[in-house]
XYZ file of N, CA, C and O in Angstrom:
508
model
N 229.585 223.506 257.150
C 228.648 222.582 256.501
C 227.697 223.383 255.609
O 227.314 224.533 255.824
N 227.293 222.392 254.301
C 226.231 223.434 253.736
C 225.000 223.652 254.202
O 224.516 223.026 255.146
N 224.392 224.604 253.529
C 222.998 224.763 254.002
C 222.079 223.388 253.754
O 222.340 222.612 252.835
N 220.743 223.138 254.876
C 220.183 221.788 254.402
C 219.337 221.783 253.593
O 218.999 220.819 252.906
N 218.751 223.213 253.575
C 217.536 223.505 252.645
C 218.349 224.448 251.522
O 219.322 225.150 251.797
N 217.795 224.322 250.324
C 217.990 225.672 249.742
C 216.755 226.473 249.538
O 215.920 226.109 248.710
N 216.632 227.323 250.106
C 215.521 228.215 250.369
C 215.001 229.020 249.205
O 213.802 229.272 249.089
N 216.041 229.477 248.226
C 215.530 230.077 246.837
C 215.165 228.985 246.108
O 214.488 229.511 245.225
N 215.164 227.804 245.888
C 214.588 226.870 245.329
C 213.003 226.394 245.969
O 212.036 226.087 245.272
N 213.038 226.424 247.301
C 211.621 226.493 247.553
C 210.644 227.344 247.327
O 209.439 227.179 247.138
N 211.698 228.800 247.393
C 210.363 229.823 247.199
C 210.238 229.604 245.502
O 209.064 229.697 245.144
N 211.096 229.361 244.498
C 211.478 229.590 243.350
C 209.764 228.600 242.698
O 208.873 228.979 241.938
N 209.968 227.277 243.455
C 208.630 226.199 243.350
C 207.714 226.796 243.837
O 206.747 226.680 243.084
N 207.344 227.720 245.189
C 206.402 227.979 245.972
C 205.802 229.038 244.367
O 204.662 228.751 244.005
N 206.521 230.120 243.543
C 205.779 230.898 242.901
C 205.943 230.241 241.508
O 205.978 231.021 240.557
N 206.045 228.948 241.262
C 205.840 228.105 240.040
C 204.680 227.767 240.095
O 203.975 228.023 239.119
N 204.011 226.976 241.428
C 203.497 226.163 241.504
C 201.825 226.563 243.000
O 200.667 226.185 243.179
N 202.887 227.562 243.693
C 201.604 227.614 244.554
C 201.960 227.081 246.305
O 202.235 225.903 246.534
N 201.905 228.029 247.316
C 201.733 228.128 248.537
C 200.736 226.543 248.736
O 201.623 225.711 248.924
N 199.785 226.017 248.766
C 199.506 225.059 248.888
C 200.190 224.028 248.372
O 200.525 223.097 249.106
N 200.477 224.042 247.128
C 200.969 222.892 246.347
C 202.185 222.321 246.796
O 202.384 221.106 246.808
N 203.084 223.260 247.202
C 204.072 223.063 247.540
C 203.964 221.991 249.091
O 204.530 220.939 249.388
N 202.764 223.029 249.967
C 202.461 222.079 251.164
C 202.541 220.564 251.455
O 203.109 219.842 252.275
N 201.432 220.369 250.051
C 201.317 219.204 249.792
C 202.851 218.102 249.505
O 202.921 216.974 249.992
N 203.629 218.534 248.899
C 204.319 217.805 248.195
C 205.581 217.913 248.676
O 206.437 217.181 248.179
N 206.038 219.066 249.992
C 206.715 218.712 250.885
C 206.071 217.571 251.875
O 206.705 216.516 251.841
N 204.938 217.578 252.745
C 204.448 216.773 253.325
C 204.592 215.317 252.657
O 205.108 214.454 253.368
N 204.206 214.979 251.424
C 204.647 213.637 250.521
C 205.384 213.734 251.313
O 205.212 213.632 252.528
N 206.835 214.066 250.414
C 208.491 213.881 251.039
C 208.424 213.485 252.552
O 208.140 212.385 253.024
N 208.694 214.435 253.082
C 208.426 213.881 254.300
C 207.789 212.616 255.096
O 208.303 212.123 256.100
N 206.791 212.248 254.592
C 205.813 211.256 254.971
C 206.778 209.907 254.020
O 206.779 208.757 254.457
N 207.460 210.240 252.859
C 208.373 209.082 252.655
C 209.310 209.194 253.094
O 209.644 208.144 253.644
N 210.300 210.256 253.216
C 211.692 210.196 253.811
C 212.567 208.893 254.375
O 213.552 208.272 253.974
N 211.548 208.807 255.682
C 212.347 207.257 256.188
C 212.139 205.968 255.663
O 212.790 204.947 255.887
N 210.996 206.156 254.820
C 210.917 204.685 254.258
C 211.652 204.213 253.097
O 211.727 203.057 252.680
N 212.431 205.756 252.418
C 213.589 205.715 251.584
C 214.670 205.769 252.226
O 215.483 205.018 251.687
N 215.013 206.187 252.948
C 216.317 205.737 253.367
C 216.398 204.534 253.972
O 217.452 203.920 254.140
N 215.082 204.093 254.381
C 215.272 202.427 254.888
C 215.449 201.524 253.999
O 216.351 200.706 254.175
N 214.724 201.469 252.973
C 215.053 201.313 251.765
C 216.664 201.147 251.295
O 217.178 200.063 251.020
N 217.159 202.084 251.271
C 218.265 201.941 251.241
C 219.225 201.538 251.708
O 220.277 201.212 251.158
N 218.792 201.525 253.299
C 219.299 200.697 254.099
C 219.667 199.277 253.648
O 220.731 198.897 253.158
N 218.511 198.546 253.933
C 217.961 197.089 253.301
C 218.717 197.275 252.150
O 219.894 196.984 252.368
N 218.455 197.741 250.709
C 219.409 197.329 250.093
C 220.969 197.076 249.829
O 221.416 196.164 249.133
N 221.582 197.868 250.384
C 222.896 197.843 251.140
C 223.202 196.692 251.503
O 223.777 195.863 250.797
N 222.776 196.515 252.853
C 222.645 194.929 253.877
C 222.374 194.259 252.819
O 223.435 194.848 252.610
N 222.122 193.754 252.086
C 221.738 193.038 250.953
C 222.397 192.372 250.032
O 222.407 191.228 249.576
N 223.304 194.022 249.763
C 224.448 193.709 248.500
C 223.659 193.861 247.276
O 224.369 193.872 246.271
N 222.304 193.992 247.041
C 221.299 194.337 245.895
C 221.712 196.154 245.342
O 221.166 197.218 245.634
N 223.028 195.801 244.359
C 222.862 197.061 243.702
C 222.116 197.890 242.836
O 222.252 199.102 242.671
N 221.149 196.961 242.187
C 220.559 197.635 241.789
C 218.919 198.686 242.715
O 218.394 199.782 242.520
N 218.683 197.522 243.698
C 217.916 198.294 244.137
C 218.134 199.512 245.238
O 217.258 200.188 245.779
N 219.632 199.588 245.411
C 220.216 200.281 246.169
C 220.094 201.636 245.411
O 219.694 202.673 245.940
N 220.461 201.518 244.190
C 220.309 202.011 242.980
C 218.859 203.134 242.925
O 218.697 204.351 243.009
N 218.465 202.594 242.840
C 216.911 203.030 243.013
C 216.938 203.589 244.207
O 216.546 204.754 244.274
N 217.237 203.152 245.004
C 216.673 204.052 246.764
C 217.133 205.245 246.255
O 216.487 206.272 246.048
N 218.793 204.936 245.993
C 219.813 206.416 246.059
C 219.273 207.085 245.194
O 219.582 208.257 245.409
N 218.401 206.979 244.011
C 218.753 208.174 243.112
C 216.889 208.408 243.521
O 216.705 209.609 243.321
N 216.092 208.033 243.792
C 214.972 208.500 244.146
C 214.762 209.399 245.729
O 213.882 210.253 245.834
N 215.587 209.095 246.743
C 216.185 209.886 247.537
C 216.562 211.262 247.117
O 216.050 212.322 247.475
N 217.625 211.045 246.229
C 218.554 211.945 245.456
C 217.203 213.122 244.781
O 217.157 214.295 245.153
N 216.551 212.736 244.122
C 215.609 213.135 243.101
C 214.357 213.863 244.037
O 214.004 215.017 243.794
N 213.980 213.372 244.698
C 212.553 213.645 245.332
C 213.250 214.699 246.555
O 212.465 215.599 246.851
N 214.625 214.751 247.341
C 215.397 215.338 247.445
C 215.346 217.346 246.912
O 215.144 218.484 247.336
N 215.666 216.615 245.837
C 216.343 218.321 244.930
C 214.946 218.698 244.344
O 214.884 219.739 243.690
N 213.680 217.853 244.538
C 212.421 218.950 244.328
C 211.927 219.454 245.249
O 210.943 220.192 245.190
N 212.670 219.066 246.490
C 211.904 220.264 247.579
C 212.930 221.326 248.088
O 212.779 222.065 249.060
N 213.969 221.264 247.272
C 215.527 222.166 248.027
C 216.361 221.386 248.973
O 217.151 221.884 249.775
N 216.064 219.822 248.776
C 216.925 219.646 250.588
C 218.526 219.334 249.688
O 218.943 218.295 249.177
N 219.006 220.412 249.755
C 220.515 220.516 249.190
C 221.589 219.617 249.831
O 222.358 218.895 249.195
N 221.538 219.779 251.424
C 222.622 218.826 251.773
C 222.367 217.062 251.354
O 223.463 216.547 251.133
N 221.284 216.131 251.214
C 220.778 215.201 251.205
C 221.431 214.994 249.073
O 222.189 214.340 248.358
N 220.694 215.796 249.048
C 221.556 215.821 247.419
C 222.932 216.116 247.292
O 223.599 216.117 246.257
N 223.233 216.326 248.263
C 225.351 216.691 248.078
C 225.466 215.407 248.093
O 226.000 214.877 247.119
N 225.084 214.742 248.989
C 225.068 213.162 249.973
C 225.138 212.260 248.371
O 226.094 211.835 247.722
N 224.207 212.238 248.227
C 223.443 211.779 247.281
C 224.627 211.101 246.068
O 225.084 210.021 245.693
N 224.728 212.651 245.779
C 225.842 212.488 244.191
C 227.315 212.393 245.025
O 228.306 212.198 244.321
N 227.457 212.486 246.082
C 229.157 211.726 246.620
C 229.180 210.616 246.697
O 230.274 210.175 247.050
N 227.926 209.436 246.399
C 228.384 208.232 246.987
C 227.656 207.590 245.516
O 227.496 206.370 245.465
N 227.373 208.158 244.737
C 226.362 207.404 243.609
C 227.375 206.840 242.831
O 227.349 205.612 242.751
N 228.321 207.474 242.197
C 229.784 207.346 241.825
C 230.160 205.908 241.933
O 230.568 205.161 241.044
N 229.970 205.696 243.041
C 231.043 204.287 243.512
C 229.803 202.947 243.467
O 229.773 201.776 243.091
N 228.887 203.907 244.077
C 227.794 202.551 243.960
C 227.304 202.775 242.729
O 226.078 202.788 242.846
N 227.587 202.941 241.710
C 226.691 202.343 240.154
C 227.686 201.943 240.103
O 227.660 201.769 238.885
N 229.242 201.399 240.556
C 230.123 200.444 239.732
C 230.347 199.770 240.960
O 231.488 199.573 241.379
N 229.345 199.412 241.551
C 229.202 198.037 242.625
C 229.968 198.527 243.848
O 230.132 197.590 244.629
N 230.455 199.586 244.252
C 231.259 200.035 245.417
C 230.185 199.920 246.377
O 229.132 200.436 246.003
N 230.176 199.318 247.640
C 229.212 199.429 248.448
C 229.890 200.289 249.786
O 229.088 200.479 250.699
N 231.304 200.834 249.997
C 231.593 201.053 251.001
C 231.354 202.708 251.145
O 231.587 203.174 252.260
N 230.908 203.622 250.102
C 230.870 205.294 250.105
C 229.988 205.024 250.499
O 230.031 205.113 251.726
N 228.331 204.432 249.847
C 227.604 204.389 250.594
C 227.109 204.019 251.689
O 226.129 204.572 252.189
N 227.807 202.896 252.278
C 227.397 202.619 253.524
C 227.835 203.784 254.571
O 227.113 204.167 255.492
N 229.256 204.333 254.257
C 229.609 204.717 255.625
C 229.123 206.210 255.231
O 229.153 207.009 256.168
N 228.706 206.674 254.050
C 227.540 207.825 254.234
C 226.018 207.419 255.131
O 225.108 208.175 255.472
N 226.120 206.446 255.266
C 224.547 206.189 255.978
C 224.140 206.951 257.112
O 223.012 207.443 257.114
N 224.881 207.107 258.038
C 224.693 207.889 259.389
C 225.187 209.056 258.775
O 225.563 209.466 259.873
N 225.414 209.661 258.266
C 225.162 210.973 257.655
C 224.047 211.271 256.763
O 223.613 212.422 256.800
N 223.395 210.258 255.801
C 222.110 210.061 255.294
C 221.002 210.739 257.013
O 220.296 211.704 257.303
N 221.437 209.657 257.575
C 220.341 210.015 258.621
C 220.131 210.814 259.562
O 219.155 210.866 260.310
N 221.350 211.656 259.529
C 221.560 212.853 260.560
C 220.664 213.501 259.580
O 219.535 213.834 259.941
N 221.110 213.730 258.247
C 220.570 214.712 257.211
C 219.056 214.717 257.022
O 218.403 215.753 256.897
N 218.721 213.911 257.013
C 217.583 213.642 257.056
C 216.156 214.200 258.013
O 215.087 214.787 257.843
N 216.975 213.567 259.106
C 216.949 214.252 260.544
C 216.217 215.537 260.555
O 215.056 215.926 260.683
N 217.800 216.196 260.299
C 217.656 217.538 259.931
C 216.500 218.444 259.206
O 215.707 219.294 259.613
N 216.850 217.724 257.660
C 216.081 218.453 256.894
C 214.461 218.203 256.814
O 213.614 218.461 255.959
N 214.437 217.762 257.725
C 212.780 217.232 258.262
C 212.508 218.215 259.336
O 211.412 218.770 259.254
N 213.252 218.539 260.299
C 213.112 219.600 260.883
C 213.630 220.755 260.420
O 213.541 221.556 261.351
N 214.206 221.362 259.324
C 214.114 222.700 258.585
C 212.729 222.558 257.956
O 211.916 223.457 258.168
N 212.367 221.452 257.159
C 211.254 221.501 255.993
C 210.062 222.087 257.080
O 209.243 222.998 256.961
N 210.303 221.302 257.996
C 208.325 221.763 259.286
C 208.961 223.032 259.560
O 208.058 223.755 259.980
N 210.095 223.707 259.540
C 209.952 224.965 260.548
C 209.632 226.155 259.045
O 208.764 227.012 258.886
N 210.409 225.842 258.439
C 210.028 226.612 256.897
C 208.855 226.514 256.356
O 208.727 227.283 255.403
N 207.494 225.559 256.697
C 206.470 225.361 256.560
C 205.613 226.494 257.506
O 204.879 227.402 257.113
N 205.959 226.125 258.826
C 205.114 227.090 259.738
C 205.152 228.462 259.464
O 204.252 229.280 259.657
N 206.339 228.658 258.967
C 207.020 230.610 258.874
C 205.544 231.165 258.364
O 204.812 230.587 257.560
N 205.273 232.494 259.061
C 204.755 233.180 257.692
C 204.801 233.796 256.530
O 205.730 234.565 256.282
N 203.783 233.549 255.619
C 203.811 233.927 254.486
C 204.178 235.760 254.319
O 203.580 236.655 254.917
N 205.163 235.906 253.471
C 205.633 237.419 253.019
C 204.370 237.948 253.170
O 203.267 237.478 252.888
N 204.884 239.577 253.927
C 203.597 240.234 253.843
C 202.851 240.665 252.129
O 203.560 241.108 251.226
N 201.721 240.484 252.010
C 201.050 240.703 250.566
C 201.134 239.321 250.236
O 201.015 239.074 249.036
N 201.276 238.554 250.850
C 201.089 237.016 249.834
C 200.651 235.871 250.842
O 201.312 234.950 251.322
N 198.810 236.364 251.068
C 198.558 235.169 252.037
C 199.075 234.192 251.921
O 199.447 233.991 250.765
N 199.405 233.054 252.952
C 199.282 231.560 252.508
C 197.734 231.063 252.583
O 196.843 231.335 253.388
N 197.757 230.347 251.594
C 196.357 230.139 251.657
C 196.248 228.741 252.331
O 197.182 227.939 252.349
N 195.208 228.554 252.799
C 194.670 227.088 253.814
C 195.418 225.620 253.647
O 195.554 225.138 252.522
N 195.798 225.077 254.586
C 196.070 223.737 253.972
C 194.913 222.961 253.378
O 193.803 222.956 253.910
N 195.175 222.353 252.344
C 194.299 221.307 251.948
C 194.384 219.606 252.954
O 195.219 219.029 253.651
N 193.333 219.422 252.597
C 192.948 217.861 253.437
C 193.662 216.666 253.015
O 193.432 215.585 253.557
């Protein structure tokens, strides 16, 4: 299986953007995670492609800015079929959506706690 995080893409953002910043905006993600894939859920059950539409590629998207690589493999294997109304890649990716998910929620907190390289405090979380 692939990796869930890609880790040179986080650090790659962490020295774009900043040891805090990054904090922040993994925590976002996270703090939406399930309410996008529920999201997606619901639209599915639905038969609403277009807003299925939307879950998947904002998943997909918010996804590949924090490194979660496997969730974006996910992502672009089932987008294919559902922008031409296929509802069955994506559904029966769903419990793999949510293992992944799972997952990369528990890589993102353990890759959060690590410490910072020696010579490069992390600096404080913000509020």
């Amino acid at each position: 299986m692939e990796e869930i995080i890609d880790r040179a893409a986080l650090a790659a953002l962490v020295e774009d953007i900043g040891t805090e910043r990054v904090q922040t905006l993994v925590g976002s993600y996270l703090a939406t995670l399930d309410e996008r894939v529920y999201h997606l859920r619901a639209a599915l059950a639905a038969c609403d492609t277009e807003r299925a539409l939307i879950a998947l590629r904002g998943l997909g998207s918010a996804s590949a800015l924090v490194g979660a690589r496997q969730l974006v493999e996910i992502v672009a294997e089932v987008e294919p079929a559902l922008s031409h109304g296929s509802y069955g890649p994506a559904r029966a990716a769903l419990p793999e959506i949510l293992l992944s998910a799972a997952a990369t929620t528990g890589v993102l907190l353990a890759v959060l706690s690590e410490p910072a390289p020696a010579g490069s405090p992390r600096p404080a979380r913000s509020r």
